[in-house]
Coordinates of C-alpha atoms in Angstrom, one line a residue:
M1 CA 9.6 -1.8 39.4
S2 CA 11.5 -1.8 36.5
T3 CA 11.1 -4.9 34.3
A4 CA 13.8 -6.8 32.8
I5 CA 13.8 -8.3 29.2
K6 CA 15.6 -10.8 28.3
V7 CA 16.6 -11.2 24.4
P8 CA 16.3 -15.2 23.3
A9 CA 19.6 -15.9 21.1
F10 CA 20.6 -19.8 18.8
S11 CA 23.3 -20.8 19.7
H12 CA 22.5 -24.1 17.5
P13 CA 21.6 -24.0 13.6
A14 CA 18.3 -23.7 12.5
D15 CA 16.1 -26.1 12.0
S16 CA 12.9 -24.2 10.5
W17 CA 11.4 -21.0 10.9
H18 CA 11.4 -20.4 13.9
T19 CA 13.8 -21.5 15.2
I20 CA 15.6 -18.4 13.2
D21 CA 17.8 -16.4 14.5
W22 CA 16.6 -12.8 13.4
Y23 CA 19.1 -10.2 15.2
V24 CA 21.1 -12.3 14.2
M25 CA 20.4 -12.6 10.8
H26 CA 20.6 -7.9 10.1
R27 CA 23.5 -8.2 11.0
Q28 CA 24.8 -10.2 8.8
V29 CA 22.9 -8.6 6.0
R30 CA 23.5 -4.8 7.3
G31 CA 27.6 -5.5 8.5
L32 CA 27.9 -6.2 4.3
Q33 CA 25.4 -3.9 3.7
A34 CA 27.7 -2.0 4.5
R35 CA 31.3 -2.7 3.4
I36 CA 29.2 -2.3 -0.5
A37 CA 28.5 1.1 0.3
K38 CA 32.0 2.1 1.8
A39 CA 33.1 0.0 -2.0
T40 CA 30.8 1.7 -3.7
K41 CA 32.1 5.4 -1.8
E42 CA 35.6 4.6 -3.0
K43 CA 34.8 3.5 -6.9
R44 CA 36.3 -0.2 -6.7
W45 CA 34.0 -1.8 -7.9
R46 CA 35.4 -5.1 -8.5
R47 CA 35.3 -5.1 -3.8
V48 CA 32.2 -3.7 -4.4
N49 CA 31.0 -7.6 -7.2
A50 CA 32.5 -9.6 -5.0
L51 CA 30.6 -8.8 -1.5
Q52 CA 27.6 -8.9 -3.5
R53 CA 27.8 -12.0 -4.4
M54 CA 28.3 -12.3 -0.6
L55 CA 26.0 -11.0 0.0
T56 CA 24.0 -12.8 -1.8
H57 CA 24.9 -16.2 -1.2
S58 CA 24.5 -16.2 2.4
F59 CA 21.4 -17.8 4.5
A60 CA 20.4 -14.0 6.3
A61 CA 19.9 -12.2 3.5
K62 CA 17.5 -15.3 1.9
A63 CA 15.5 -15.9 4.7
L64 CA 15.8 -11.3 5.3
A65 CA 14.0 -12.2 1.4
V66 CA 11.9 -15.1 2.3
R67 CA 10.7 -12.7 5.4
R68 CA 10.0 -10.0 3.4
V69 CA 7.7 -10.7 0.5
T70 CA 5.3 -13.1 2.6
E71 CA 5.0 -10.1 5.0
N72 CA 4.1 -7.2 3.4
R73 CA 1.0 -6.8 1.3
G74 CA 1.4 -9.0 -1.5
K75 CA 1.5 -11.8 0.7
K76 CA -1.5 -13.3 -0.4
T77 CA -2.2 -11.9 -4.4
P78 CA -0.2 -14.6 -6.3
G79 CA 1.7 -15.3 -9.7
V80 CA 1.3 -16.5 -13.0
D81 CA 2.0 -20.0 -11.1
G82 CA -0.5 -19.3 -8.5
E83 CA 1.4 -19.3 -4.7
L84 CA 1.3 -18.6 -2.1
W85 CA 3.9 -19.5 1.0
S86 CA 1.6 -18.9 4.3
T87 CA 3.1 -21.0 6.6
P88 CA 6.7 -21.9 8.4
E89 CA 7.4 -24.9 6.5
A90 CA 6.9 -23.5 2.6
K91 CA 8.9 -20.1 4.2
W92 CA 11.9 -22.8 5.0
K93 CA 11.8 -24.2 1.7
A94 CA 11.9 -21.2 0.5
I95 CA 15.1 -20.6 1.4
G96 CA 16.6 -23.1 0.0
R97 CA 15.1 -22.3 -4.1
L98 CA 16.7 -19.5 -4.2
V99 CA 19.9 -19.8 -5.6
R100 CA 21.3 -18.8 -9.3
T101 CA 22.1 -21.9 -11.4
G102 CA 19.0 -22.8 -12.7
Y103 CA 16.4 -19.8 -12.0
R104 CA 14.6 -18.9 -14.7
P105 CA 12.2 -16.5 -14.1
K106 CA 8.1 -17.1 -14.8
P107 CA 6.5 -14.1 -16.8
L108 CA 4.9 -11.7 -14.9
R109 CA 0.6 -12.0 -13.7
R110 CA -0.2 -8.0 -16.3
I111 CA -3.2 -6.3 -13.9
Y112 CA -4.9 -2.7 -13.6
I113 CA -5.0 -0.3 -11.4
P114 CA -7.0 2.8 -12.1
K115 CA -5.6 6.2 -12.2
A116 CA -6.4 9.3 -11.3
N117 CA -6.6 10.9 -14.2
G118 CA -9.4 8.3 -15.9
K119 CA -6.7 5.7 -17.1
R120 CA -4.6 2.7 -16.4
R121 CA -2.3 2.0 -14.7
P122 CA -0.2 -1.9 -15.7
L123 CA 1.0 -3.8 -12.7
G124 CA 3.2 -6.9 -13.1
I125 CA 2.8 -8.9 -11.0
P126 CA 5.9 -11.8 -10.6
T127 CA 5.7 -15.4 -9.0
M128 CA 6.8 -15.7 -4.9
L129 CA 9.7 -16.5 -6.4
D130 CA 10.4 -13.9 -8.6
R131 CA 9.3 -11.0 -5.4
A132 CA 11.9 -13.2 -3.0
M133 CA 15.0 -13.6 -6.1
Q134 CA 14.5 -9.4 -6.6
A135 CA 14.0 -8.8 -2.8
L136 CA 17.1 -10.7 -2.0
Y137 CA 20.0 -9.2 -4.9
L138 CA 18.0 -5.4 -3.6
L139 CA 19.8 -6.3 -0.3
A140 CA 23.4 -6.5 -2.4
L141 CA 21.8 -3.2 -5.2
E142 CA 20.1 -0.7 -2.5
P143 CA 23.9 -0.2 -1.0
V144 CA 25.0 1.2 -3.8
S145 CA 22.0 3.2 -5.0
E146 CA 21.8 4.9 -2.6
T147 CA 25.8 5.6 -2.5
T148 CA 25.0 7.0 -5.4
A149 CA 21.5 8.1 -6.0
D150 CA 21.2 12.3 -6.8
R151 CA 21.4 14.4 -3.5
N152 CA 17.6 15.7 -4.6
S153 CA 16.3 12.5 -4.9
Y154 CA 13.8 11.3 -2.7
G155 CA 11.7 9.1 -4.6
F156 CA 11.1 4.9 -3.4
R157 CA 14.1 5.7 -1.1
P158 CA 14.6 4.4 2.7
M159 CA 14.0 6.7 4.9
R160 CA 13.4 10.1 2.7
S161 CA 9.5 11.4 2.0
T162 CA 7.7 14.2 0.0
A163 CA 7.8 16.4 2.4
D164 CA 11.9 16.4 1.9
A165 CA 11.2 17.3 -1.9
I166 CA 9.1 19.8 -0.6
E167 CA 11.1 21.4 1.4
Q168 CA 14.1 21.2 -0.7
L169 CA 11.1 23.5 -2.7
F170 CA 10.5 25.9 -0.5
V171 CA 14.7 26.1 -0.4
N172 CA 14.9 27.1 -4.0
L173 CA 12.8 29.3 -3.9
S174 CA 11.7 30.6 -1.4
R175 CA 14.0 33.8 -0.9
G176 CA 13.3 37.0 -2.7
H177 CA 16.6 36.9 -4.5
S178 CA 15.0 32.8 -5.9
A179 CA 14.6 31.7 -9.6
Q180 CA 11.6 32.9 -10.5
W181 CA 10.5 30.5 -13.3
V182 CA 10.3 26.6 -13.2
L183 CA 10.3 24.2 -15.2
E184 CA 8.0 20.7 -14.2
G185 CA 9.4 18.1 -15.5
D186 CA 7.4 14.4 -16.3
I187 CA 8.2 11.4 -17.6
K188 CA 6.3 9.3 -20.5
G189 CA 5.9 6.5 -19.9
C190 CA 8.9 5.6 -16.9
F191 CA 9.0 2.0 -15.6
D192 CA 7.6 0.4 -19.2
N193 CA 10.4 2.6 -21.5
I194 CA 13.9 2.5 -19.7
S195 CA 16.3 1.4 -22.4
H196 CA 17.1 -2.7 -21.1
D197 CA 21.1 -2.0 -23.3
W198 CA 21.5 0.6 -20.9
L199 CA 20.1 -1.1 -17.9
L200 CA 22.5 -3.7 -18.7
A201 CA 25.7 -1.4 -19.1
N202 CA 25.4 1.0 -16.2
I203 CA 23.4 -1.7 -13.3
P204 CA 25.9 -3.0 -10.8
L205 CA 24.5 -5.7 -10.4
D206 CA 23.8 -9.9 -11.5
K207 CA 24.2 -9.4 -15.5
Q208 CA 22.7 -12.7 -16.1
V209 CA 19.7 -12.0 -13.2
L210 CA 18.9 -9.0 -14.4
G211 CA 18.4 -9.6 -18.0
K212 CA 16.5 -12.8 -17.2
W213 CA 13.4 -10.3 -14.6
L214 CA 14.4 -7.6 -17.7
K215 CA 13.4 -10.6 -20.6
A216 CA 11.1 -12.5 -18.8
G217 CA 7.4 -10.5 -20.5
F218 CA 3.8 -11.1 -18.8
M219 CA 0.8 -12.8 -19.4
E220 CA -2.5 -11.2 -20.0
S221 CA -5.6 -13.5 -21.4
N222 CA -3.4 -16.1 -21.6
R223 CA -1.3 -15.1 -24.2
L224 CA 2.6 -13.8 -23.7
Y225 CA 4.2 -10.6 -24.6
P226 CA 7.4 -9.9 -24.4
T227 CA 9.7 -7.3 -23.5
E228 CA 11.7 -5.5 -25.4
A229 CA 11.6 -1.8 -22.8
G230 CA 11.1 -1.0 -19.5
T231 CA 11.3 -2.9 -15.7
P232 CA 7.3 -3.6 -14.9
Q233 CA 6.0 -2.1 -12.1
G234 CA 5.1 -4.1 -9.9
G235 CA 8.7 -6.0 -8.8
I236 CA 10.5 -5.1 -6.1
I237 CA 13.2 -4.0 -7.8
S238 CA 11.9 -2.4 -10.4
P239 CA 11.7 0.8 -8.7
V240 CA 15.8 0.9 -7.6
L241 CA 16.7 0.1 -10.8
A242 CA 14.2 3.5 -12.4
N243 CA 16.0 5.3 -9.8
M244 CA 19.5 4.6 -10.5
A245 CA 18.8 5.1 -14.4
L246 CA 17.3 8.7 -13.5
D247 CA 20.3 9.6 -11.5
G248 CA 23.3 11.4 -12.8
L249 CA 21.1 14.2 -14.1
E250 CA 21.8 16.5 -11.7
A251 CA 25.2 15.9 -12.3
V252 CA 24.5 17.1 -15.8
L253 CA 22.8 20.4 -14.8
E254 CA 25.9 20.9 -12.1
S255 CA 28.4 20.2 -14.4
R256 CA 26.4 23.1 -17.1
F257 CA 25.6 25.4 -14.1
G258 CA 27.4 25.3 -11.8
K259 CA 26.9 23.6 -7.8
K260 CA 24.2 25.3 -6.0
N261 CA 26.3 28.1 -3.9
T262 CA 28.8 29.3 -6.5
K263 CA 29.5 32.1 -8.9
A264 CA 27.9 30.4 -11.8
S265 CA 24.5 29.4 -10.1
Y266 CA 24.0 32.4 -8.9
K267 CA 23.7 33.3 -12.6
T268 CA 21.0 31.1 -13.8
K269 CA 20.2 29.2 -10.4
V270 CA 19.5 26.4 -11.4
N271 CA 18.6 24.0 -9.0
Y272 CA 17.0 20.4 -9.2
V273 CA 14.3 18.6 -6.4
R274 CA 13.4 14.8 -7.6
Y275 CA 10.5 12.8 -6.7
A276 CA 10.1 9.3 -8.8
D277 CA 9.4 10.3 -12.6
D278 CA 8.5 14.0 -11.2
F279 CA 10.7 16.8 -11.1
V280 CA 11.7 20.0 -10.6
I281 CA 13.9 22.3 -11.6
T282 CA 14.3 25.4 -11.2
G283 CA 16.2 28.6 -13.7
I284 CA 15.8 32.9 -13.6
S285 CA 14.5 33.2 -16.9
Q286 CA 11.7 30.8 -18.9
E287 CA 14.1 31.2 -22.1
L288 CA 17.0 29.9 -19.9
L289 CA 15.0 26.6 -18.9
E290 CA 13.3 26.9 -22.4
S291 CA 16.3 26.8 -24.9
E292 CA 19.3 25.7 -22.8
V293 CA 18.2 23.3 -19.1
K294 CA 14.6 21.4 -21.6
P295 CA 16.9 20.4 -24.1
L296 CA 19.9 19.3 -21.5
V297 CA 17.4 16.6 -19.4
E298 CA 15.6 16.1 -23.2
A299 CA 19.1 14.1 -24.3
F300 CA 19.6 12.9 -20.7
M301 CA 16.9 10.8 -20.8
A302 CA 17.1 9.6 -24.6
E303 CA 20.7 7.8 -23.5
R304 CA 18.0 5.9 -21.3
G305 CA 14.8 5.6 -23.8
L306 CA 13.4 8.1 -22.6
T307 CA 11.4 11.0 -23.8
L308 CA 9.2 14.0 -21.8
S309 CA 6.0 14.4 -21.4
Q310 CA 5.1 17.4 -23.8
E311 CA 1.4 17.3 -22.0
K312 CA 2.7 16.9 -18.4
T313 CA 5.6 19.2 -18.9
V314 CA 5.3 22.4 -19.0
I315 CA 7.2 26.3 -17.8
S316 CA 5.4 28.4 -15.5
H317 CA 5.8 31.1 -13.6
I318 CA 5.8 30.9 -10.1
T319 CA 3.2 33.5 -8.7
D320 CA 1.9 31.6 -10.6
G321 CA 1.9 28.1 -8.4
F322 CA 2.0 25.4 -10.2
D323 CA 0.9 21.6 -8.5
F324 CA 3.9 19.0 -7.1
L325 CA 3.8 15.4 -5.2
G326 CA -0.2 16.4 -4.2
Q327 CA 0.9 21.0 -3.7
N328 CA 0.9 23.9 -4.6
V329 CA 3.6 25.9 -4.2
R330 CA 3.0 30.1 -3.9
K331 CA 4.2 33.3 -3.9
Y332 CA 1.9 35.6 -2.8
H333 CA 2.5 39.1 -3.3
G334 CA 6.3 38.1 -3.2
K335 CA 5.7 35.2 0.0
M336 CA 6.2 31.8 -0.4
L337 CA 3.1 29.5 0.6
I338 CA 3.4 26.3 0.7
K339 CA -1.2 24.6 0.2
P340 CA -2.6 21.5 0.0
S341 CA -3.8 21.5 -3.5
K342 CA -6.8 22.3 -4.6
K343 CA -6.8 18.4 -7.1
S344 CA -5.9 16.9 -3.4
L345 CA -8.4 18.8 -1.9
R346 CA -11.1 17.7 -4.1
A347 CA -10.1 13.9 -4.6
H348 CA -9.8 13.9 -0.1
L349 CA -13.4 15.0 0.1
Q350 CA -15.1 12.8 -2.8
K351 CA -13.3 9.4 -0.5
I352 CA -15.1 10.9 2.4
R353 CA -18.5 11.5 0.7
H354 CA -18.4 8.0 -0.7
I355 CA -18.0 6.2 2.6
V356 CA -20.4 8.6 4.3
R357 CA -22.4 7.4 1.5
G358 CA -22.0 4.7 1.7
N359 CA -23.0 4.0 5.1
L360 CA -26.4 5.5 5.3
T361 CA -27.7 2.6 8.1
A362 CA -24.6 2.1 9.3
E363 CA -24.1 2.8 13.6
Q364 CA -22.7 5.9 13.8
G365 CA -19.6 4.4 15.9
N366 CA -18.3 2.8 12.6
L367 CA -19.0 5.0 10.5
I368 CA -16.6 6.8 12.2
R369 CA -13.9 4.2 12.4
Q370 CA -14.3 4.5 8.7
L371 CA -13.6 7.7 8.3
N372 CA -11.2 8.3 10.7
P373 CA -8.8 6.9 9.2
V374 CA -8.5 8.8 6.1
L375 CA -8.9 12.5 7.9
R376 CA -5.9 10.9 9.9
G377 CA -3.8 10.4 6.8
W378 CA -4.9 12.8 4.6
A379 CA -4.3 15.6 7.4
N380 CA -0.4 13.6 8.3
Y381 CA 0.2 14.2 4.9
H382 CA -0.2 18.3 4.7
R383 CA 0.6 18.7 7.9
H384 CA 4.1 20.0 7.0
V385 CA 2.5 22.9 5.5
V386 CA 0.2 25.9 5.2
A387 CA -3.0 24.1 5.2
K388 CA -4.9 25.2 8.3
E389 CA -7.3 26.9 6.8
T390 CA -8.1 24.1 4.2
F391 CA -8.0 21.9 7.2
G392 CA -11.2 24.3 8.8
Y393 CA -12.9 23.8 5.2
V394 CA -12.9 20.3 5.6
D395 CA -14.0 19.6 9.2
Y396 CA -17.1 22.7 7.4
R397 CA -17.6 20.0 4.7
V398 CA -17.2 16.6 6.3
W399 CA -19.5 18.7 9.2
K400 CA -22.0 19.5 6.6
L401 CA -22.2 15.5 5.2
L402 CA -22.7 13.4 8.7
W403 CA -25.0 16.2 9.2
R404 CA -27.5 15.3 6.2
W405 CA -27.1 11.5 6.8
C406 CA -28.2 11.7 10.7
R407 CA -31.3 14.4 9.4
R408 CA -32.3 11.5 6.1
R409 CA -32.0 8.2 9.6
H410 CA -35.0 10.6 11.6
K411 CA -36.6 12.1 9.3
N412 CA -39.8 13.1 12.2
R413 CA -37.5 14.4 14.4
Y414 CA -36.4 17.5 15.4
K415 CA -33.3 18.9 14.8
R416 CA -33.0 18.8 18.3
W417 CA -32.9 15.9 18.8
V418 CA -31.1 14.8 16.5
I419 CA -28.3 16.5 18.2
G420 CA -28.6 15.2 21.4
R421 CA -28.4 12.1 20.0
Y422 CA -25.0 11.7 16.8
F423 CA -23.2 15.7 18.8
H424 CA -21.5 16.2 22.7
T425 CA -19.5 19.0 23.9
V426 CA -16.4 17.3 24.8
G427 CA -14.0 19.8 27.0
G428 CA -15.5 22.7 26.0
E429 CA -15.3 21.9 22.5
R430 CA -19.6 21.7 21.1
W431 CA -21.2 20.0 18.0
V432 CA -18.8 17.1 18.3
F433 CA -18.8 13.5 16.6
Q434 CA -18.7 10.7 19.3
S435 CA -20.6 7.5 20.5
V436 CA -19.5 4.5 22.0
D437 CA -18.8 1.4 21.3
A438 CA -19.4 -1.8 23.6
E439 CA -17.4 -1.2 25.9
G440 CA -18.7 2.3 26.9
R441 CA -15.6 4.1 25.5
P442 CA -16.2 7.0 23.3
V443 CA -15.2 6.9 20.1
R444 CA -14.7 10.5 18.9
L445 CA -14.2 11.5 14.7
L446 CA -11.0 13.0 13.9
Q447 CA -11.2 16.9 12.9
S448 CA -8.6 17.6 10.6
K449 CA -7.3 20.9 13.1
D450 CA -6.7 18.1 15.8
I451 CA -3.3 17.8 13.8
P452 CA -1.3 19.9 14.5
I453 CA 0.4 21.9 11.9
K454 CA 4.6 21.6 12.1
R455 CA 7.4 22.8 9.8
H456 CA 9.6 19.0 8.3
I457 CA 13.1 19.4 9.0
K458 CA 14.5 18.1 5.4
I459 CA 16.8 15.4 5.9
K460 CA 20.3 15.4 4.9
A461 CA 20.8 15.2 1.1
E462 CA 23.8 13.9 1.8
A463 CA 23.0 10.9 4.3
N464 CA 22.9 7.8 4.0
P465 CA 21.4 4.6 5.4
Y466 CA 24.1 2.2 4.7
D467 CA 27.1 4.8 6.2
R468 CA 28.0 4.2 9.6
D469 CA 28.8 7.4 10.2
F470 CA 25.7 8.2 9.3
E471 CA 23.7 5.9 11.3
L472 CA 23.6 7.7 14.7
Y473 CA 21.8 10.6 12.6
F474 CA 19.2 8.8 10.8
E475 CA 18.7 7.1 15.1
Q476 CA 17.4 10.3 16.6
R477 CA 15.1 11.9 13.4
L478 CA 13.0 8.2 13.7
V479 CA 13.2 8.5 17.3
K480 CA 11.8 12.5 16.5
R481 CA 9.1 11.8 14.7
W482 CA 8.0 8.3 16.7
K483 CA 7.5 10.9 19.8
E484 CA 6.0 13.7 18.3
N485 CA 2.5 11.3 16.9
K486 CA 0.2 12.1 19.5
F487 CA -1.6 9.7 17.8
V488 CA 0.6 7.0 18.7
L489 CA -1.9 5.2 21.5
D490 CA -0.1 6.5 25.2
K491 CA 0.5 3.1 25.7
V492 CA 2.9 2.0 22.6
R493 CA 4.6 5.1 23.2
R494 CA 5.6 4.5 27.2
I495 CA 6.5 0.1 26.2
W496 CA 8.3 1.4 23.1
E497 CA 10.8 4.0 24.7
R498 CA 11.1 1.3 27.9
Q499 CA 12.5 -1.1 24.8
H500 CA 14.3 2.0 23.5
H501 CA 12.9 2.0 20.9
R502 CA 13.5 -2.0 18.9
C503 CA 11.9 -5.6 19.0
L504 CA 13.2 -7.7 22.3
V505 CA 13.5 -10.8 19.2
C506 CA 15.7 -9.0 16.1
N507 CA 16.5 -5.8 17.9
Q508 CA 16.1 -4.2 15.1
L509 CA 14.7 -0.4 15.4
F510 CA 11.1 0.0 14.5
Q511 CA 10.5 2.1 11.1
D512 CA 7.5 4.1 10.7
K513 CA 6.9 1.2 7.8
D514 CA 6.9 -2.4 10.5
D515 CA 3.7 -3.3 11.7
W516 CA 3.8 -4.1 14.9
D517 CA 2.4 -6.7 17.6
I518 CA 1.7 -6.8 21.4
H519 CA 3.4 -9.5 23.0
H520 CA 1.9 -10.6 27.0
L521 CA 4.6 -11.9 28.7
I522 CA 2.1 -14.0 31.2
R523 CA -0.4 -15.3 28.6
K524 CA -4.1 -14.0 29.6
T525 CA -4.9 -17.2 30.3
D526 CA -2.3 -18.1 33.2
G527 CA -3.8 -14.6 34.6
G528 CA -1.8 -12.3 33.0
G529 CA -3.5 -8.7 32.7
D530 CA -3.5 -4.9 30.1
N531 CA -0.6 -3.4 32.8
I532 CA 2.2 -2.9 30.2
G533 CA 4.3 -4.0 33.0
N534 CA 2.9 -7.5 30.3
L535 CA 3.4 -6.2 27.3
V536 CA 6.0 -5.5 25.1
M537 CA 5.9 -5.1 21.2
L538 CA 7.4 -6.8 18.6
H539 CA 7.3 -7.4 14.8
I540 CA 4.6 -9.6 14.1
N541 CA 6.7 -12.2 12.9
C542 CA 9.6 -12.5 15.8
H543 CA 5.8 -12.0 17.0
M544 CA 5.0 -15.4 15.8
Q545 CA 8.2 -17.3 17.0
L546 CA 7.4 -16.3 20.2
H547 CA 4.2 -18.5 19.9
H548 CA 6.0 -21.4 18.5
G549 CA 8.0 -23.5 20.3
K550 CA 11.2 -21.4 20.8
G551 CA 11.8 -18.5 23.7
D552 CA 8.2 -18.4 24.2
K553 CA 9.5 -18.1 28.6
S554 CA 12.5 -16.0 28.1
L555 CA 11.1 -12.7 28.1
A556 CA 9.8 -13.0 32.0
P557 CA 9.9 -9.5 34.2
V558 CA 12.1 -9.6 37.1

């Protein structure tokens, strides 16, 4: 029997947080963003400015900005004022506070997080109000940045990933006649050194608001420190500002060495791939990269107040290989193979070792539940490259760790007893580390080899999520990616497909980064069950809205 779902529609204006019609909010904002992208494509900058002002003054954009900062992972991390928006009343009042007139951002709260090389990376935590203002103006700036971005820039951009950057490197380097030399570039303190003057002169955004953010300073040990350069790491809008500062290098290289697949490019084979502030430029010779390409890049960076890191910017031959985004790119006897890097593998095994040693007395099921997300996440990241042998090695090392974990717990028991206690044969597969939960359901340790190796299909270089011409293209990519994910629960997938991949309250497609809840049409306390016909998939905020009165009875099977 089919289940018909009715989407709630609120004809009256919202008078509280839980009466906001998110479907209408998304439609209004997306419509303005599409118009901004179109005007940017046509280089009608006065039109862009007018549409941005219209967007940042709209109720819909302000509501979505508040929703974003109160649903993301940093929602419980306050700024220097200690303020959090954790109640519907606080969120509703926050919408009215997002005004340009009289706005004065507070200094950032400085914290430090460890880096892989042992150093510490500074982060600036804005207040909730400043985060929401940045989220509001980001809604107006991102359609511009996506329309003007370098084709082969992949970091901090919607619908793009590290897998796209790695696949583009394969395209640039894998053929027999491809470039053999590579310039690995790294910008020294990119976020901390971008010129404020350059940003104010070149970023198409409200100059007054942007200038206030850049000069807000930061608080550390109860002292105020001014900021004369850079964008704060930790701000919502900072990655887009950094991307826009670095955009244009691809066009500079093409103007000098020719576009790809042209006669000029065949002579130099200069191609460019960037992810955030790390980039790779290929070339036909070491001399070309050293004497022509590198000075061109340095001059480009100098205009923006940036310099290349001498210790991390190196030129190497493809047969020696190089690491990029956790992968090792190298040619073996003329054949290109991209594998997980040794550094990434060591870090992964170290993390697993830390979890096992930190749970020496834990129950087997609890240990499995802690290990599985780590194993799945790392394997999913590397599943698009030549990783089968590495996955097998990871499984072997994990087995050795778990075997020592088991033997330590039962030093006086025979090995055969320990094997029978912790390892089982499942579907003909031996040595499966498995337990049962409180309800008697099996809890099995994931093996890396369970993740299928599948080549990634790179996004089209010119694809723009704010361009209506690419709307169907992005929907098809999203649906395909979800269907290929075998670890999405079968029940959830069936619910998701029945809803045509959309939340039934706000009518928006579920994105990869979205969290969701499962909502019972008939509450369990009223006799409803966990059968698929009684379940729908909703965004977390939309789920909360249903449970606060409005529309709670409208999602009903017929």
